[in-house]
Structures are given as structure tokens and as C-alpha cells.
Short mmCIF file of C-alpha atoms and ligand atoms in Angstrom, two decimals:
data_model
loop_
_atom_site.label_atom_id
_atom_site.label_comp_id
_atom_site.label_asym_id
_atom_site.label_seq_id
_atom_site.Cartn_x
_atom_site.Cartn_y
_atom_site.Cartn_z
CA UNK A 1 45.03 92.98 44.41
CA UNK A 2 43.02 92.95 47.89
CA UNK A 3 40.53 95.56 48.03
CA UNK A 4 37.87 96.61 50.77
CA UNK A 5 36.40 93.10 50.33
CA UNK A 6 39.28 90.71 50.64
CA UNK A 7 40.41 93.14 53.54
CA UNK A 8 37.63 92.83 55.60
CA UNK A 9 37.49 88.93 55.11
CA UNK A 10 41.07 88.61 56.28
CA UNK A 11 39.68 91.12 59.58
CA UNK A 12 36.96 88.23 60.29
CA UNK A 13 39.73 85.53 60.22
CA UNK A 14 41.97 87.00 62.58
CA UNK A 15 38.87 88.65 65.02
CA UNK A 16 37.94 84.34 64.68
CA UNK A 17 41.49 83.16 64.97
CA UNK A 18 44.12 85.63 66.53
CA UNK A 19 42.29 87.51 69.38
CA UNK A 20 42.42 86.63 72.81
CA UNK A 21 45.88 85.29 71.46
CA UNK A 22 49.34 86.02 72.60
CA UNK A 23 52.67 86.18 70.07
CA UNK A 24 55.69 85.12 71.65
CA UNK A 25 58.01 85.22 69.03
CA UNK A 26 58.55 86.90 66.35
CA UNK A 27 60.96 85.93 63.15
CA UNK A 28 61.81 88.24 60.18
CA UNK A 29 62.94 86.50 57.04
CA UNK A 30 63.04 89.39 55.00
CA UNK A 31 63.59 92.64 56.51
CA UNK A 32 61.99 94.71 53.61
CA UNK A 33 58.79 94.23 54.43
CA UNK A 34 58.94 95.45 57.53
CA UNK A 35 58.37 99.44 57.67
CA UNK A 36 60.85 100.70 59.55
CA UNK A 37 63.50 99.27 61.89
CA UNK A 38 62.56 95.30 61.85
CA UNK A 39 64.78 94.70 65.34
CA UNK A 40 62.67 97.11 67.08
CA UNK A 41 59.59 95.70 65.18
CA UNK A 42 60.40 92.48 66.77
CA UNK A 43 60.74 93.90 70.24
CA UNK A 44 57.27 95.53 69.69
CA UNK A 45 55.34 92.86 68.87
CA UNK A 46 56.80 89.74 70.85
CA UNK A 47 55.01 89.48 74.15
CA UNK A 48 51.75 91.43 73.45
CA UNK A 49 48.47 89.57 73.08
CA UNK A 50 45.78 90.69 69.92
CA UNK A 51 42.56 92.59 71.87
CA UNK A 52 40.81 93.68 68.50
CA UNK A 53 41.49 93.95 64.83
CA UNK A 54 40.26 96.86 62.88
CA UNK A 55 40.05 98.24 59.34
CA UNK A 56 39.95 101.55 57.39
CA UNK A 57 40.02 101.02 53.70
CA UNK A 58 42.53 98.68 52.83
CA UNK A 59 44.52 99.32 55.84
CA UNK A 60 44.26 96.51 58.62
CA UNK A 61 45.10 97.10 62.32
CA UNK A 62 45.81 94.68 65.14
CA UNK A 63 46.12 96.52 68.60
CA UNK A 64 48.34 94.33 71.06
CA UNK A 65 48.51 94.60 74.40
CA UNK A 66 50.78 93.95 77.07
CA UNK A 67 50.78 93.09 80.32
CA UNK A 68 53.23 95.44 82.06
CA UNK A 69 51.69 99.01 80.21
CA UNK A 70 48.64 100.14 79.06
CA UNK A 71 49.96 101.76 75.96
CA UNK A 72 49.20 99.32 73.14
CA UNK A 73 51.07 99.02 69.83
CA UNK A 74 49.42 98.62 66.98
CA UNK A 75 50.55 96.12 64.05
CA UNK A 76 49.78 97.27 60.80
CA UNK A 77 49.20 95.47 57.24
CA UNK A 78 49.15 96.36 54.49
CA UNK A 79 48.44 93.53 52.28
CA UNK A 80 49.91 95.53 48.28
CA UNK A 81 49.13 93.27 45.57
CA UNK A 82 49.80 89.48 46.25
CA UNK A 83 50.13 89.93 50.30
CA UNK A 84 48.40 86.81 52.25
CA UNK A 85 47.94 86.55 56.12
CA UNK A 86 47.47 82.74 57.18
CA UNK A 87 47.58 81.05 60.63
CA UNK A 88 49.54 77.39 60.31
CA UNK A 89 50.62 74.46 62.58
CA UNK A 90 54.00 75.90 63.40
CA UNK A 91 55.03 72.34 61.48
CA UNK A 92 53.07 73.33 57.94
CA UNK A 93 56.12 73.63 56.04
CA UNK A 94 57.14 77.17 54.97
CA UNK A 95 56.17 78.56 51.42
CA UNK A 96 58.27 80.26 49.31
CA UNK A 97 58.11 84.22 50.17
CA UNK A 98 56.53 83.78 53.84
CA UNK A 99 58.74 86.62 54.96
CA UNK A 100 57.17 87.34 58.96
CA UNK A 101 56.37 84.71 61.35
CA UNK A 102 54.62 85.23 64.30
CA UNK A 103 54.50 82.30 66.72
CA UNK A 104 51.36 82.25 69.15
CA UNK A 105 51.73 81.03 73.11
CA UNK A 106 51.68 76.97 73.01
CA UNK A 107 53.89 76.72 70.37
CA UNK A 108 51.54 75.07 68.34
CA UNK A 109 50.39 77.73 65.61
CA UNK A 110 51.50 80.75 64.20
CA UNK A 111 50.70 83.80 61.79
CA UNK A 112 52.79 84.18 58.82
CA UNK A 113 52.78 86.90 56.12
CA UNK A 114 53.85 85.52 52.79
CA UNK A 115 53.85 88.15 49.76
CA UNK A 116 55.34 87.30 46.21
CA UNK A 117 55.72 90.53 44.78
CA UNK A 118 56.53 92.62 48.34
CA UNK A 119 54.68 95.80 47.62
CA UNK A 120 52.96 94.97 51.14
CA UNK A 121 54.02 96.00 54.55
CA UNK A 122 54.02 95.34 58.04
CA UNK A 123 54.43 98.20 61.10
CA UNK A 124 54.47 98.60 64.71
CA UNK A 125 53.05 101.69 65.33
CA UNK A 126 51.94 103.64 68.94
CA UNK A 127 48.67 104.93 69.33
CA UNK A 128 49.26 108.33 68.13
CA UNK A 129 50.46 107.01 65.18
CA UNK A 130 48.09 104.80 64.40
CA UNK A 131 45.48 107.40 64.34
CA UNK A 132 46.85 109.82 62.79
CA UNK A 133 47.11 107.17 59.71
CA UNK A 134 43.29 106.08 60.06
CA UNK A 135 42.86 109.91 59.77
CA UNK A 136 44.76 110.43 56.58
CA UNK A 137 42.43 107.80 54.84
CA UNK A 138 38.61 109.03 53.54
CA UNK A 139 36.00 107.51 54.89
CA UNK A 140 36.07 103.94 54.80
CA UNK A 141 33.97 102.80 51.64
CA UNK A 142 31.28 100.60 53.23
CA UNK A 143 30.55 103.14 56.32
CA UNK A 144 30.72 106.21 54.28
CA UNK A 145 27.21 108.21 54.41
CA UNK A 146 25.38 109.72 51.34
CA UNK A 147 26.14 113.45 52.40
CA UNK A 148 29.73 112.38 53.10
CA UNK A 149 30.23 110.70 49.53
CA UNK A 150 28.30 113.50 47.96
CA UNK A 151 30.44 116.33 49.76
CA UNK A 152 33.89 114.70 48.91
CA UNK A 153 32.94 114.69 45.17
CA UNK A 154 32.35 118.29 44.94
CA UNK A 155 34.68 119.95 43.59
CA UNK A 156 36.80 117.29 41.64
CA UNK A 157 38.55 117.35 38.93
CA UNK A 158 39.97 114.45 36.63
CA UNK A 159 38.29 111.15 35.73
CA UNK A 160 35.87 109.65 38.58
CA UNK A 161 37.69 106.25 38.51
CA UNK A 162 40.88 107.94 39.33
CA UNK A 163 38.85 109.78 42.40
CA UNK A 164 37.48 106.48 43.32
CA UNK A 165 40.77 104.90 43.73
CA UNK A 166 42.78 107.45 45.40
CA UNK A 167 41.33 107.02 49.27
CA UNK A 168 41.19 110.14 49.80
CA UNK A 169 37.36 111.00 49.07
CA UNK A 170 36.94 107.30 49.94
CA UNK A 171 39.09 104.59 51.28
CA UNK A 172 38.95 101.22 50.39
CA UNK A 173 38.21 100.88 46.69
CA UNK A 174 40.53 99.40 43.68
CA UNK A 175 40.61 98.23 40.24
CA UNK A 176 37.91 96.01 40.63
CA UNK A 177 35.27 97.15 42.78
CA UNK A 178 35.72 100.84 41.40
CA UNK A 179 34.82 98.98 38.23
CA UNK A 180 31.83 97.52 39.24
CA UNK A 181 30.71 100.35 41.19
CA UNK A 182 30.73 102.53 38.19
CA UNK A 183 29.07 100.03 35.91
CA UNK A 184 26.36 99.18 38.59
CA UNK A 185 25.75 102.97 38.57
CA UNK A 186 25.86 103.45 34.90
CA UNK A 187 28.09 106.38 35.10
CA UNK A 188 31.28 106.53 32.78
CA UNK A 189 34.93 106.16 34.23
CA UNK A 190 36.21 109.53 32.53
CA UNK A 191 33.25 111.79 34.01
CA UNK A 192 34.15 114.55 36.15
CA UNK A 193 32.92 114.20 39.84
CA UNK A 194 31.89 117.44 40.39
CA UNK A 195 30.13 117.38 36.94
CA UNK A 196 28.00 114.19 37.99
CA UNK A 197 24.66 114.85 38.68
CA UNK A 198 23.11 114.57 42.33
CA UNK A 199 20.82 111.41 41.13
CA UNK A 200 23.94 109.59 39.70
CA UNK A 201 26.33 110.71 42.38
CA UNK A 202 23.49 109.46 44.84
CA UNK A 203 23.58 106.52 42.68
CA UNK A 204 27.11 105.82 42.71
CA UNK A 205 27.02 105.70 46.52
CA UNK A 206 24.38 103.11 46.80
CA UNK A 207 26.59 100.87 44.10
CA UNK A 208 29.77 101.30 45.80
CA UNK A 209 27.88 99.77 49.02
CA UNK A 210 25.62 97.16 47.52
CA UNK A 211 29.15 95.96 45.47
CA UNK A 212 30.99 95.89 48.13
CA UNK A 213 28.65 93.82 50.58
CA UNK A 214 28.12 91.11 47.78
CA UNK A 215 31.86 90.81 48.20
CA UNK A 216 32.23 90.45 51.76
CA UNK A 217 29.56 88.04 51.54
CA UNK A 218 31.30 85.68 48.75
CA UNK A 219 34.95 86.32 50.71
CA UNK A 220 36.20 89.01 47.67
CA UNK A 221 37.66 88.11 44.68
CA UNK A 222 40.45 85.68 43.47
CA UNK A 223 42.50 86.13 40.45
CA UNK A 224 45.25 84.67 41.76
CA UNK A 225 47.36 85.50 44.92
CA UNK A 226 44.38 86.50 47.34
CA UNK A 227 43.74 84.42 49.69
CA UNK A 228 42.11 84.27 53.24
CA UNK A 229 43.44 83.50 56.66
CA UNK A 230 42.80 79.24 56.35
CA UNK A 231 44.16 79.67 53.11
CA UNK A 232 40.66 79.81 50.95
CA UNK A 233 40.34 82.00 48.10
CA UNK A 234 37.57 84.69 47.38
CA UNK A 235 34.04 83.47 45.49
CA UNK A 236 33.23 86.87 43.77
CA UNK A 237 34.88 86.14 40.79
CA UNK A 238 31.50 84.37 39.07
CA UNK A 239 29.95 87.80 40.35
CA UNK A 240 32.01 90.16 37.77
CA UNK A 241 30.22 92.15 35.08
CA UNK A 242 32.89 94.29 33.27
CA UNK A 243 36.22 93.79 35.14
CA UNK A 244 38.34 92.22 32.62
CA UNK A 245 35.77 91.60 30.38
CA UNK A 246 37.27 93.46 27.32
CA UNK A 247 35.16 92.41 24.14
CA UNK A 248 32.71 90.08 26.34
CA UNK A 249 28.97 91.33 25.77
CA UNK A 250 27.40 93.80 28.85
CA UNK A 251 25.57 91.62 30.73
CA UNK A 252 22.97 94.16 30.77
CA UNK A 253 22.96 95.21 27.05
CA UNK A 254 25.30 92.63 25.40
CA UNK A 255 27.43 95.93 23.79
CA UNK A 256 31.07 94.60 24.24
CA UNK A 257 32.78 95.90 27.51
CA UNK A 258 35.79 98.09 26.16
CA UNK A 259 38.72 98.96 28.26
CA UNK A 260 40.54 102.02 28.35
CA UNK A 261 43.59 103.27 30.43
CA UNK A 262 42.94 106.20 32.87
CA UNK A 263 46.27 107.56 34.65
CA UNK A 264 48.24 104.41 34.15
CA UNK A 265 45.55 101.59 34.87
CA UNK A 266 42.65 99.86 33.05
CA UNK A 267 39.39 101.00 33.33
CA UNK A 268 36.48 98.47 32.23
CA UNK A 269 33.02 99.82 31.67
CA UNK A 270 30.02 99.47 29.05
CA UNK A 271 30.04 101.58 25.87
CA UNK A 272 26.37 102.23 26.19
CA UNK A 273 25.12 101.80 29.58
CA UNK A 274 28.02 104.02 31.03
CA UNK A 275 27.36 106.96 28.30
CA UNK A 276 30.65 109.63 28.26
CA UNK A 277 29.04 112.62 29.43
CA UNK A 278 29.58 115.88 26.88
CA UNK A 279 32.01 117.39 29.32
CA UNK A 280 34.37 114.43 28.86
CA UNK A 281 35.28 114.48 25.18
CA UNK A 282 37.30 118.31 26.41
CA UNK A 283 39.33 116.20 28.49
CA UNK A 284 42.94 115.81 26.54
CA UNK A 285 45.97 113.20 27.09
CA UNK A 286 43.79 110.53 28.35
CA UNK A 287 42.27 108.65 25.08
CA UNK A 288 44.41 105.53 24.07
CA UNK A 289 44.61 104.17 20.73
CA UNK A 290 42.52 101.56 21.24
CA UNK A 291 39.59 103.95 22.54
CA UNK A 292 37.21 104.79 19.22
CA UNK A 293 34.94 108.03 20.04
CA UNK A 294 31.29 106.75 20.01
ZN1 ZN B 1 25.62 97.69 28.59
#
């Protein structure tokens, strides 16, 4: 599922590829990926040129602009799980589940969204709205500072994993990189983050950002679906230490990695590197079978 890392690389393609650029059509194959009204989506975004691209989190914004008012619109995606932006020769033939097309000026290429399982999304919104969703999002993951990170952990409650995935303290995090942030950092999914110590909390920061620019740097990750806009997949993948490594030694400590489910999804992390802290074994209803107490 694309994640701060595979976000950001499809931001590069389109600053490289779709700026400067104007759409001139606009075709909807499947109206239920459109958020909102998809007829006045259409009228939105036909006509307007791309003048930057910018990112909070996961969330991806393209502000057009058009000639005849200065208010811009801004399209939104939202890439879900298996969401792909490309840009193709208008001629490439179409892949199963492209469900937007957007055709540039020329007539030559054009910008399709193609998403097998359809939990993504694609707006129109006007300025006010726009910000008012950057503002509902934490501070974006890489940009966050160390007083910021520090200050949004105080006071939580529940597992840290489940903190690190919500975008609230931060934005921009999933499955995987909340993973590897937490293993980097040696601190255990189920601890508390307002029970975290400043040194580990001060630690966790510094892995969340050194994880997350490896990532950028090898294009994100690739399990399957994500891809980038020329249609290249991620090169993190070799880079994983405990994300979906269930039974496979720690790469620091060779202790297998064990997975365990917090609040509906898998958590991977090193018995002995990522010690449960004493306040964790009070916490009820979120052992699963498979988890042994160490
Ligand atoms: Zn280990």
C-alpha cells in the first residue's frame, strides 16, 4: 500500500512530467472513484494547466490553474492500496481498471489513474478546501521536528504502532515504514507513547526520518501494485528488516521476527531488540494466539 515514500516518488514524476502542462479533457470510466459529483469533477479539471504538485502524508495535491480566474482548483489523490498514477501515449492501450483519464494539450499523452481494488480517490477541491484537509493531517512525517514528534506523543494512549499509523500525531506512515521505524528504534509496537522514554521517543524520530529517506531514495517499496509515474516499481524491498519477515532471523540479532496483530493489522518487530516494556503486559484484548509472553 503506498506510503510517504511511494507518495513522494509519484510527486517527483508528475513535478518532472505534468507541470507546465495543460488537461483538456477529461474521461471518467468509473464514477466511484471520483469523490463527489464526477460531472462537475470533469468541468473542474478540463481546461486548467498543473502549476505545482504538493504532498502532506499520503495525500497528493495538484493545483490547476486557469486562464480566465485566479482561483485554482486543486486535484486531489489519494492513491488507497493498489492506486497507480502513469502518464501514456494517448495510443498505449488501456489496462484493465484505469478508471480516470486525463488527456494533456497536443493530444499526444495523457494521465490515467488505474486502481484494482478502488479504495483510492480522486477530488476537485477549492482552495479553502484544500487547506482545511492539509490541516486535518499531522505533520507530514519527513518534515516533522523533534519537539513536534515529541509533543504529539505525550499523552497517548494505546499501542505506538497504532499512533504511528493514524496521521494524526504524524502523517504519512503505514504498515511498512511504521515497521521499520520501530525496529530501527528498538522500541516495541505495543508500548505506550506517552510511556516511552525521551531518549527512545528522540530515537524514534530520527528512525522514522532516516527510514523514510532511504525510501525516497530507492523509489519506495513494491509488493505488488505500486508503481511510479513511467510505470517502474519501488527498489526498497531488498532494504526490509522485519516487515513480513515472520520466523526469518533479526538481521541484527538473528532472534526470529514474530508478528502480532495490533487493532486489526500485523505488526512485525524483533522479540529481543524491541523488548515489551513492563507497562505493556497490563494492556488486555490485544495478545493473539500466536503471541507467546517472553
Ligand atoms: Zn533482534
Amino acid at each position: 500500500m503506498p506510503e510517504l515514500p511511494e507518495v513522494e516518488t509519484v510527486l517527483r514524476g508528475l513535478s518532472k512530467r505534468a507541470l507546465g502542462r495543460q488537461i483538456v479533457a477529461v474521461e471518467v470510466l468509473h464514477t466511484g472513484i471520483i469523490a463527489g459529483d464526477a460531472e462537475d469533477f470533469i468541468q473542474r479539471v478540463a481546461g486548467r494547466t498543473a502549476v505545482e504538485v504538493r504532498r502532506k502524508g499520503k495525500v497528493l495535491a495538484m493545483e490547476m490553474a486557469a486562464a480566465n480566474t485566479p482561483d485554482s482548483s486543486y486535484l486531489i489523490f489519494r492513491l488507497g492500496m493498489t492506486g497507480q498514477v502513469t502518464i501514456q501515449p494517448v495510443d498505449t492501450p488501456l489496462e484493465l481498471h484505469t478508471h480516470v483519464r486525463m488527456l494533456f494539450r497536443g493530444g499526444k499523452e495523457e494521465l490515467r489513474f488505474r486502481d484494482v481494488r478502488r479504495f483510492g480517490r480522486l477530488r476537485c477541491l477549492r482552495r479553502e478546501e484544500f487547506e482545511a484537509l492539509f490541516e486535518s493531517l499531522g505533520p507530514d512525517a519527513q518534515r516533522v521536528t523533534e519537539a513536534e514528534f515529541l509533543g504529539a506523543m505525550r499523552g497517548r494512549r494505546g499501542a505506538i504502532k497504532s499512533w504511528l499509523l493514524n496521521q494524526q500525531g504524524v502523517s504519512g506512515l503505514g504498515n511498512i515504514y511504521a515497521d521499520e521505524a520501530l525496529f530501527e528504534a528498538g522500541i516495541h509496537p505495543l508500548a505506550q507513547p506517552d510511556r516511552v522514554s525521551p531518549a527512545s521517543a528522540r530515537r524514534l524520530h530520527r528512525a522514522v526520518q532516516k527510514v523514510l529517506k532511504r525510501a525516497v531514495n530507492l523509489q519506495g517499496t513494491t509488493f505488488r501494485d505500486y508503481i511510479d509515474i513511467e510505470g517502474r516499481p519501488g527498489n526498497y524491498i531488498q532494504r526490509l528488516r522485519v516487515y513480513q519477515k515472520t520466523g526469518q532471523p533479526c538481521p541484527r540479532c538473528e532472534t526470529p521476527v514474530r508478528r502480532i496483530i495490533i487493532a486489526g493489522r500485523s505488526s512485525h518487530f524483533c522479540p529481543r531488540c524491541q523488548r515489551r516494556p513492563r507497562h505493556v503486559a497490563k494492556m488486555r484484548g490485544l495478545r493473539t494466539p500466536g503471541y507467546k509472553r517472553s
